[in-house]
Coordinates of C-alpha atoms and ligand atoms in Angstrom, one line a residue:
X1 CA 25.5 -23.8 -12.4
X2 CA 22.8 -26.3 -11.5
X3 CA 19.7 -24.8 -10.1
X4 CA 19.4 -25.0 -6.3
X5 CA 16.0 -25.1 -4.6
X6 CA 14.8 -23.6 -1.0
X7 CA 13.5 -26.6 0.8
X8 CA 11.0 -24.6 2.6
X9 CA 9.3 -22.9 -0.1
X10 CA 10.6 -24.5 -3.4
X11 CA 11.6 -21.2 -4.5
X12 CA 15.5 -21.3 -6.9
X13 CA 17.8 -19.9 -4.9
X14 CA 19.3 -16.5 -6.0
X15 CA 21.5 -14.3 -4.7
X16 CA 21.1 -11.0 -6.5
X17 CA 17.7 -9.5 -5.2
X18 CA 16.4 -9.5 -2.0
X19 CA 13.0 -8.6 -2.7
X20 CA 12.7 -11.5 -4.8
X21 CA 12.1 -15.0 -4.0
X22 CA 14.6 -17.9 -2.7
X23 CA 17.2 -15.3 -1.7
X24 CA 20.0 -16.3 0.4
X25 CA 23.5 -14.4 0.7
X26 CA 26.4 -15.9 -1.4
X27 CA 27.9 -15.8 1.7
X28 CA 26.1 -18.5 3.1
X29 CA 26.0 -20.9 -0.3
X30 CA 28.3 -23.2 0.2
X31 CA 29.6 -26.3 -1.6
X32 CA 27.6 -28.7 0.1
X33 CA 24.5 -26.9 0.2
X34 CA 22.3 -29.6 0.9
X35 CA 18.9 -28.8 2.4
X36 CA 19.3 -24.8 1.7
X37 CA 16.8 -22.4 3.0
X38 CA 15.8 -18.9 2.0
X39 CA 15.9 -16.5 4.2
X40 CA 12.5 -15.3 4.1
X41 CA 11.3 -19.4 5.3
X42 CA 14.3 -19.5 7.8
X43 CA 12.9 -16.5 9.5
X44 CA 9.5 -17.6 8.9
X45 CA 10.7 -20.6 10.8
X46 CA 13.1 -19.1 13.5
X47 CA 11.2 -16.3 14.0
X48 CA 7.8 -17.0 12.9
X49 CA 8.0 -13.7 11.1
X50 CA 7.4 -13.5 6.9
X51 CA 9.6 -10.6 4.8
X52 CA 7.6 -8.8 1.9
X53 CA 8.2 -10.5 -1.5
X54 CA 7.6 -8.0 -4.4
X55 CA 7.1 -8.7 -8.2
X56 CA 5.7 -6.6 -10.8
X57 CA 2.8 -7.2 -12.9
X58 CA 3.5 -9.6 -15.6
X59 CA 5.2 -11.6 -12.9
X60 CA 2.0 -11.3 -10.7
X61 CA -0.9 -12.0 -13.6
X62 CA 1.2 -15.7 -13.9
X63 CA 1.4 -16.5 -10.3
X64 CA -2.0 -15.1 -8.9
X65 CA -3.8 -16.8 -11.6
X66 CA -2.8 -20.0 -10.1
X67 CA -5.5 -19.4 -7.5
X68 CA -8.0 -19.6 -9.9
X69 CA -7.8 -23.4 -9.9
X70 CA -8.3 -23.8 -6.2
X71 CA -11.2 -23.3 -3.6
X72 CA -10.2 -20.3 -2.3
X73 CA -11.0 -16.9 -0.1
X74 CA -9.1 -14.1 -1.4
X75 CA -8.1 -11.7 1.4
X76 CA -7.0 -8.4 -0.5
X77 CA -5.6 -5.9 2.1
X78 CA -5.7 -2.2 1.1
X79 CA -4.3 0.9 2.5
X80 CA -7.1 3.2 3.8
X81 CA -4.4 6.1 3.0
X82 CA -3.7 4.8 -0.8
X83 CA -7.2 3.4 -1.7
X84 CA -7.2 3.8 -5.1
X85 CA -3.3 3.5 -5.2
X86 CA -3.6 -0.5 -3.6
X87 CA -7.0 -2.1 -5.1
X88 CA -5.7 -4.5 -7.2
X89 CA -8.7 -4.5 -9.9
X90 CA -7.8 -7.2 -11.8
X91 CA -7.9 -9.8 -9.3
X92 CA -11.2 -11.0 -9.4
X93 CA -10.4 -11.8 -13.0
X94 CA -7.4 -13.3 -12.5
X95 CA -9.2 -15.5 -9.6
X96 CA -11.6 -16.7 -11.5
X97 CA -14.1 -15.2 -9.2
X98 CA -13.2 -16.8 -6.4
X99 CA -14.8 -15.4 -3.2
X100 CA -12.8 -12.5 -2.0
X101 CA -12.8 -9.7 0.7
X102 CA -11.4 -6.7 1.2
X103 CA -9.2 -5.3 4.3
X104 CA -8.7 -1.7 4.7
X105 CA -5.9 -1.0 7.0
X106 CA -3.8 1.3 8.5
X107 CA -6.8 3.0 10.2
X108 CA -5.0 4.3 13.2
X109 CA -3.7 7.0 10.8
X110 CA -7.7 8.8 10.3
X111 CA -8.4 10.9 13.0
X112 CA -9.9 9.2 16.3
X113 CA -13.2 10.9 15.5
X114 CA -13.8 9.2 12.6
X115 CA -16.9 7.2 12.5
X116 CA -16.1 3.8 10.9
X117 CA -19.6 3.6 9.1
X118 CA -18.8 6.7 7.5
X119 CA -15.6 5.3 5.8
X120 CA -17.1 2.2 5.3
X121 CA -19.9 4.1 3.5
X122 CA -17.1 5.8 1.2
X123 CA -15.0 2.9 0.7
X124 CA -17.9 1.1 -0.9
X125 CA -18.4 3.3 -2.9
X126 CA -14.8 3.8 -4.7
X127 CA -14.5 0.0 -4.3
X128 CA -18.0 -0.2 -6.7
X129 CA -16.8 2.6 -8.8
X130 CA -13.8 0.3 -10.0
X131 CA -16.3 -2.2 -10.6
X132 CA -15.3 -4.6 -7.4
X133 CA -17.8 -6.3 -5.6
X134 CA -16.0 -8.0 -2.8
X135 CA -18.1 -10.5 0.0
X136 CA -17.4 -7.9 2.7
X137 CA -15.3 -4.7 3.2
X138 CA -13.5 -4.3 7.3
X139 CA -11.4 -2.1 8.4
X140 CA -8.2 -2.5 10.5
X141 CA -5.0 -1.7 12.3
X142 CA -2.4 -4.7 11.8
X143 CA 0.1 -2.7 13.3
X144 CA -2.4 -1.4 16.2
X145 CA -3.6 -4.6 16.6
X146 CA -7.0 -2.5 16.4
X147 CA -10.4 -4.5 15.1
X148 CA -8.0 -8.0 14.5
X149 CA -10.0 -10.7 16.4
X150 CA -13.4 -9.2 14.6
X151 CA -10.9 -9.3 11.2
X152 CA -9.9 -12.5 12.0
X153 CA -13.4 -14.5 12.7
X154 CA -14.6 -12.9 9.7
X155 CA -12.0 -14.7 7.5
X156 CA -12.2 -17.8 9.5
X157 CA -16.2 -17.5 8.6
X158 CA -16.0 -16.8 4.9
X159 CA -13.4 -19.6 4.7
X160 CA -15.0 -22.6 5.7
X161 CA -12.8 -25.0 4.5
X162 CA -10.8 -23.2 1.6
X163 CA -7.2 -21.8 2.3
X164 CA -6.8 -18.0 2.4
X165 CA -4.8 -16.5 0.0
X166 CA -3.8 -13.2 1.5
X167 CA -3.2 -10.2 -1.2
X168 CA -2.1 -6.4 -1.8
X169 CA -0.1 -4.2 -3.3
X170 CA 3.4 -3.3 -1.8
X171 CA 3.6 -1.2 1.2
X172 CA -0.2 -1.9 2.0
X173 CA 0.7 -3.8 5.4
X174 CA 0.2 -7.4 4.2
X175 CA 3.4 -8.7 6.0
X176 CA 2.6 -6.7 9.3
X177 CA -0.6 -8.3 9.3
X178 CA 0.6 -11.8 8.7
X179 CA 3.0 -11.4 11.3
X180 CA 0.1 -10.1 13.5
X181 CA -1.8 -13.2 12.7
X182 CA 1.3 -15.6 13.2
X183 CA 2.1 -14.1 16.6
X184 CA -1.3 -14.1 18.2
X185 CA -2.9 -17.5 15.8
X186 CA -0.4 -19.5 14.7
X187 CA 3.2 -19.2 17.7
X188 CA 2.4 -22.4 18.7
X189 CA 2.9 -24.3 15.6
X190 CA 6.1 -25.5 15.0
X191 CA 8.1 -26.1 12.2
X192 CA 5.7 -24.0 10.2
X193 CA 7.3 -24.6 7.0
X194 CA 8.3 -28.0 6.5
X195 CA 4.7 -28.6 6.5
X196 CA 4.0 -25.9 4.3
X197 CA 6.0 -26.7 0.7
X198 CA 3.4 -26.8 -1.9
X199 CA 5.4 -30.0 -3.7
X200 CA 5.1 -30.0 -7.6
X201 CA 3.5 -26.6 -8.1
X202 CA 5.1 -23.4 -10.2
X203 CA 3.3 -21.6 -7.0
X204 CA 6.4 -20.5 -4.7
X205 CA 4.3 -19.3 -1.9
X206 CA 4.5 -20.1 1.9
X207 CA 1.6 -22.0 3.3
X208 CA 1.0 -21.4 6.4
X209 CA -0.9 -23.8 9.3
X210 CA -3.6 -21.3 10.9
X211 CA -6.2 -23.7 12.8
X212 CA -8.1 -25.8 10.8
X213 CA -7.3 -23.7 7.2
X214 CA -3.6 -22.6 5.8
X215 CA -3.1 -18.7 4.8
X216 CA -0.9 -18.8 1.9
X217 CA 1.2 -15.4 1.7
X218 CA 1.7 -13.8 -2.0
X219 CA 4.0 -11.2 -3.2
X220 CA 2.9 -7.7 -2.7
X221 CA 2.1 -6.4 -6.3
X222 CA 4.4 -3.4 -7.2
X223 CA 1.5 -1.4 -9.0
X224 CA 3.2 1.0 -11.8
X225 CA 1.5 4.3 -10.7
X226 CA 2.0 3.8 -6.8
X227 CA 4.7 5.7 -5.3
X228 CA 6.9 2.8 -3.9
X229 CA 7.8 2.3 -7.7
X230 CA 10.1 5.6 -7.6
X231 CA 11.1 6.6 -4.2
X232 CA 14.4 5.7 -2.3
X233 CA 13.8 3.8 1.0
X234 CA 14.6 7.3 2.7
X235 CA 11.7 9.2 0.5
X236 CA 9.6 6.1 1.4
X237 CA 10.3 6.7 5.3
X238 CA 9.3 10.2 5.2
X239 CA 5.9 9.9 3.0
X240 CA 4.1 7.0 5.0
X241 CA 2.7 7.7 7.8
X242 CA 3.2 6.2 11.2
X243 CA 0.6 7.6 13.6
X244 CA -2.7 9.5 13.4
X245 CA -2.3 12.2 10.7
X246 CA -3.4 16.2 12.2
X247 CA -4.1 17.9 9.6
X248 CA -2.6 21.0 8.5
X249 CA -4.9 24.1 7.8
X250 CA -3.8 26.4 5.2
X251 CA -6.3 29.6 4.4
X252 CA -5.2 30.3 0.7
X253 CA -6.0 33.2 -1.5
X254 CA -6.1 32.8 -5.4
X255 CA -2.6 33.0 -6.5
X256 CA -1.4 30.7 -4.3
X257 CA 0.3 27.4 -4.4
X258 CA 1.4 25.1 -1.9
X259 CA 4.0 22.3 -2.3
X260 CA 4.1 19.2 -0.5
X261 CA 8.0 18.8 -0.5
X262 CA 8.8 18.3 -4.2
X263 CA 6.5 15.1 -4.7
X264 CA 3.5 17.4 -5.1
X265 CA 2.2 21.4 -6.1
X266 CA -1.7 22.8 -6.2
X267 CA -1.9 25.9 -7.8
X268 CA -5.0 27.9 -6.1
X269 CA -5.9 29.8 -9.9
X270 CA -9.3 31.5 -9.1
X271 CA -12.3 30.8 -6.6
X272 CA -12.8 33.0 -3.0
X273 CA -10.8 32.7 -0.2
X274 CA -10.9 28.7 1.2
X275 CA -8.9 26.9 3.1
X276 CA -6.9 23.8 2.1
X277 CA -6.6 20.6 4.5
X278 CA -3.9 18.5 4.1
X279 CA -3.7 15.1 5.3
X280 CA -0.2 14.0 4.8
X281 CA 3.0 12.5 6.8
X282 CA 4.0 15.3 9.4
X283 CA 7.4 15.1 7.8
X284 CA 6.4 15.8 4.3
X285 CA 7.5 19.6 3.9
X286 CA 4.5 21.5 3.3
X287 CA 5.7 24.7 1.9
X288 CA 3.2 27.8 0.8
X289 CA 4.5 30.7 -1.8
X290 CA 2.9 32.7 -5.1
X291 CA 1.8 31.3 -7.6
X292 CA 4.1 33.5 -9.9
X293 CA 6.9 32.4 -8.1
X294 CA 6.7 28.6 -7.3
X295 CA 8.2 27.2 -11.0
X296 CA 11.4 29.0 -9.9
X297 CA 11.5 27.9 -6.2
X298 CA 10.8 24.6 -7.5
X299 CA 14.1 24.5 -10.2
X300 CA 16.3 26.0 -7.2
X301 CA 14.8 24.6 -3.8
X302 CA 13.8 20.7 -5.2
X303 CA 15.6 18.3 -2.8
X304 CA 17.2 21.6 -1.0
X305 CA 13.8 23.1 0.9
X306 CA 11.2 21.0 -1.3
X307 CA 12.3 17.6 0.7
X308 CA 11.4 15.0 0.1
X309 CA 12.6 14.1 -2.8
X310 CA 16.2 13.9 -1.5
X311 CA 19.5 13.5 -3.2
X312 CA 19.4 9.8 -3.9
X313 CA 16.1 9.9 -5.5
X314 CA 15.8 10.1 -9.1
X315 CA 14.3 13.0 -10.9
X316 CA 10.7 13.0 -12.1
X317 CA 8.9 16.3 -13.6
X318 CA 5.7 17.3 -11.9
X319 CA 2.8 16.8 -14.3
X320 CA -0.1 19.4 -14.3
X321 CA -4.4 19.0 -14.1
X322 CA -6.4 21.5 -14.3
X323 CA -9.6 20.7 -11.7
X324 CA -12.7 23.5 -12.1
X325 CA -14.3 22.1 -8.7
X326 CA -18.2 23.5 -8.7
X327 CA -20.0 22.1 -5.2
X328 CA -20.2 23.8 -2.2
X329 CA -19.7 20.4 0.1
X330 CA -16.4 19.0 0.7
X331 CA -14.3 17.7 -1.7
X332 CA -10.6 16.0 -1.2
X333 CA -7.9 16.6 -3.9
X334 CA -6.2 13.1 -4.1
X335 CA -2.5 13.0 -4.4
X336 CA -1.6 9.4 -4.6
X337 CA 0.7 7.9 -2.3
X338 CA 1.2 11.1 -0.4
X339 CA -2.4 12.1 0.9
X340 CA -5.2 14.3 0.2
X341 CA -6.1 17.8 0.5
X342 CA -9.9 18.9 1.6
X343 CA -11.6 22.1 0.0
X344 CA -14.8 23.4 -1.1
X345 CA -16.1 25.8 -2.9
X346 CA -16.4 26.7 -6.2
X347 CA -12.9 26.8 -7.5
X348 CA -10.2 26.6 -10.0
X349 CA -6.5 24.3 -9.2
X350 CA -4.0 23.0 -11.4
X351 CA -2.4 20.4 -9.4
X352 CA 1.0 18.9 -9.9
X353 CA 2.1 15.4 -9.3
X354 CA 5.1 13.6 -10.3
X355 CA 4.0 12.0 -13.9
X356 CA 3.6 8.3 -13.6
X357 CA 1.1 9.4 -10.7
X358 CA -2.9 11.1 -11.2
X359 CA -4.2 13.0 -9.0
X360 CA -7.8 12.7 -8.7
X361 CA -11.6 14.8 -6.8
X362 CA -13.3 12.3 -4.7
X363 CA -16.4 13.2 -2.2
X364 CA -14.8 13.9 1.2
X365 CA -13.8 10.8 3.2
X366 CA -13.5 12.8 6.8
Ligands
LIG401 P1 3.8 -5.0 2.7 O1 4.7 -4.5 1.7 O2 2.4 -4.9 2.3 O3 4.1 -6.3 3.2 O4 3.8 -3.9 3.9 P2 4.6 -3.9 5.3 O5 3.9 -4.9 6.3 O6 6.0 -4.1 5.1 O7 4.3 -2.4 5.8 C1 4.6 -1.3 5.0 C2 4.7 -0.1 5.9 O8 3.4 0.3 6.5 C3 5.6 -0.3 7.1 O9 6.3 1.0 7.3 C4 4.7 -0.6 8.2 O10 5.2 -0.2 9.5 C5 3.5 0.3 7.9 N1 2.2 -0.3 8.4 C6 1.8 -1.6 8.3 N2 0.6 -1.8 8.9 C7 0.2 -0.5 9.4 C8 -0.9 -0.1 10.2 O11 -1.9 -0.7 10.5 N3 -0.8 1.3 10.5 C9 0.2 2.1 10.1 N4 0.1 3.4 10.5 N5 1.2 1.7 9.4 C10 1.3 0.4 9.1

């Protein structure tokens, strides 16, 4: 069949994925189908509202290096609860260097207390340990609307006159904070994307009029060892978090293991007495036993009391590390995707996560 185009964002029309670009129901191809939209631009344009694309890697490398032939300002968006999980390292090098920023959102899930210095202090510091050196780190709500105007004229500032590519991995929030952007910056526009088709490009992406520059939207990266990559939408649901996280305070002996549903295990080997606080989705199970009898619980309860994973979510083994922590200040027991755990003390965990994910020590962030 001869290849269709969207008109609004040049993208071939498919009906197969709806994740992907130029997607449209074969319901609504018809034989005419003369000046056919996909339906992320006709809700872009009806609705003023833009639907998360997502592409993996390969994929991504080909269309982000595009930017690298244009004057741009990168905007990469990260998700304060998946730091290491949503920098996208390589894109610096795949930007040619353009100038870029990064956005840490989803801040409305650390507790209120939280000083913002203090997590900008720690943010800076994981951002330099993977060898980033971004113009400026802010942090934000986009679903909160909490720090967006001081977001905003920062990326207005860096701009000048360059478009604004906006970046992230999947899941981050990039399309809640477009949509953020487009209802409080951009309602009054109309027509946004008839104006917006970058004509004669391989670059599919939606161009968007946002005062004197455009923000042009890319897909969300689909990184291989973040979570999204092997939950159902249900899992999904249950493991990100929607409001300010309370922690849960466990005081564990050695010999002790807690599981956070069946995504995660830490087995508490030797050390004193400490206690264990876990920063996760309040509908994560958090479930304590023995040591001596969690493999068993595990084979019998997984998906059953160990939730999530549920039924439609396909199996993965838990992969052990051993972790000999040795400092007396507070240290958080990363487990990607999912949360972290803050102890101290001088102590020995193995700590299970499903195997395409790490878990990893950091200094405390809270
Ligand atoms: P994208 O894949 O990066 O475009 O991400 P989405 O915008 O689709 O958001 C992914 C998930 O994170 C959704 O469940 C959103 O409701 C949620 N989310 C987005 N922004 C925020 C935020 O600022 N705070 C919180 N708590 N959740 C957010």
């Amino acid at each position: 069949m001869e290849k269709l185009y969207c008109i609004g964002c040049g993208s071939v029309i498919q009906s197969e994925d709806t994740s992907k670009p130029g997607y449209v129901p074969s319901s609504k191809l018809n034989e005419e189908n003369e000046d056919i939209v996909c339906r992320r631009c006709f809700r872009l344009k009806n609705y003023n509202e833009v639907t998360p694309l997502k592409m993996s890697s390969d994929e991504y490398a080909n269309i982000i290096s595009e930017i690298g032939n244009k004057e741009a300002l990168i905007v990469m968006v990260i998700d304060i609860f998946d730091i290491e999980g949503s920098l996208i390292t390589q894109i610096p090098k795949l930007t040619n260097h353009n100038d870029f920023i990064i956005i840490a959102n989803k801040i409305d899930l650390l507790p209120k207390s939280l000083n913002e210095p203090k997590i900008l202090h720690h943010l800076k510091k994981i951002i330099s340990d993977n060898e980033l050196k971004p113009m400026d780190i802010l942090l934000m709500s986009a679903m909160k609307n909490k720090n967006i105007d001081f977001v905003i004229d920062k990326i207005v500032n860096y701009a000048e006159k360059k478009d604004i590519y906006i970046v992230g991995a999947t899941n981050v929030g990039k399309s809640t904070f477009i949509n953020t952007l487009l209802k409080s910056y951009a309602s009054s526009q109309k027509d946004i994307i008839t104006t917006s088709f970058y004509a004669g490009t391989t670059l599919n992406l939606i161009k968007i009029p946002f005062g004197e520059n455009f923000i042009i939207d890319t897909p969300g990266l689909i990184n291989d060892n973040q979570i999204t990559h092997y939950l159902s939408q249900k899992a999904l649901k249950v493991v990100t978090p929607k409001k300010e996280i309370k922690p849960k305070v466990y005081q564990l002996d050695s010999g002790q293991t807690l599981f956070f549903g069946g995504l995660a295990r830490i087995d508490f080997i030797s050390g004193e007495k400490t206690s264990f606080v876990c920063f996760a989705s309040e509908f994560i199970n958090i479930h304590r036993t023995k040591l001596e009898k969690a493999d068993e619980l595990y084979e019998k309860q997984v998906k059953i009391l160990l939730t999530p994973p549920f039924e439609e979510d396909e199996d993965f083994p838990l992969k052990g590390h051993i972790f000999n922590l040795k400092k007396q200040s507070k240290q958080d027991i990363v487990l990607p995707g999912l949360g972290f755990v803050t102890v101290s003390g001088f102590i020995k965990l193995k700590v299970y996560t499903r195997s395409n994910t790490t878990p990893y020590i950091r200094e405390a962030l809270i």
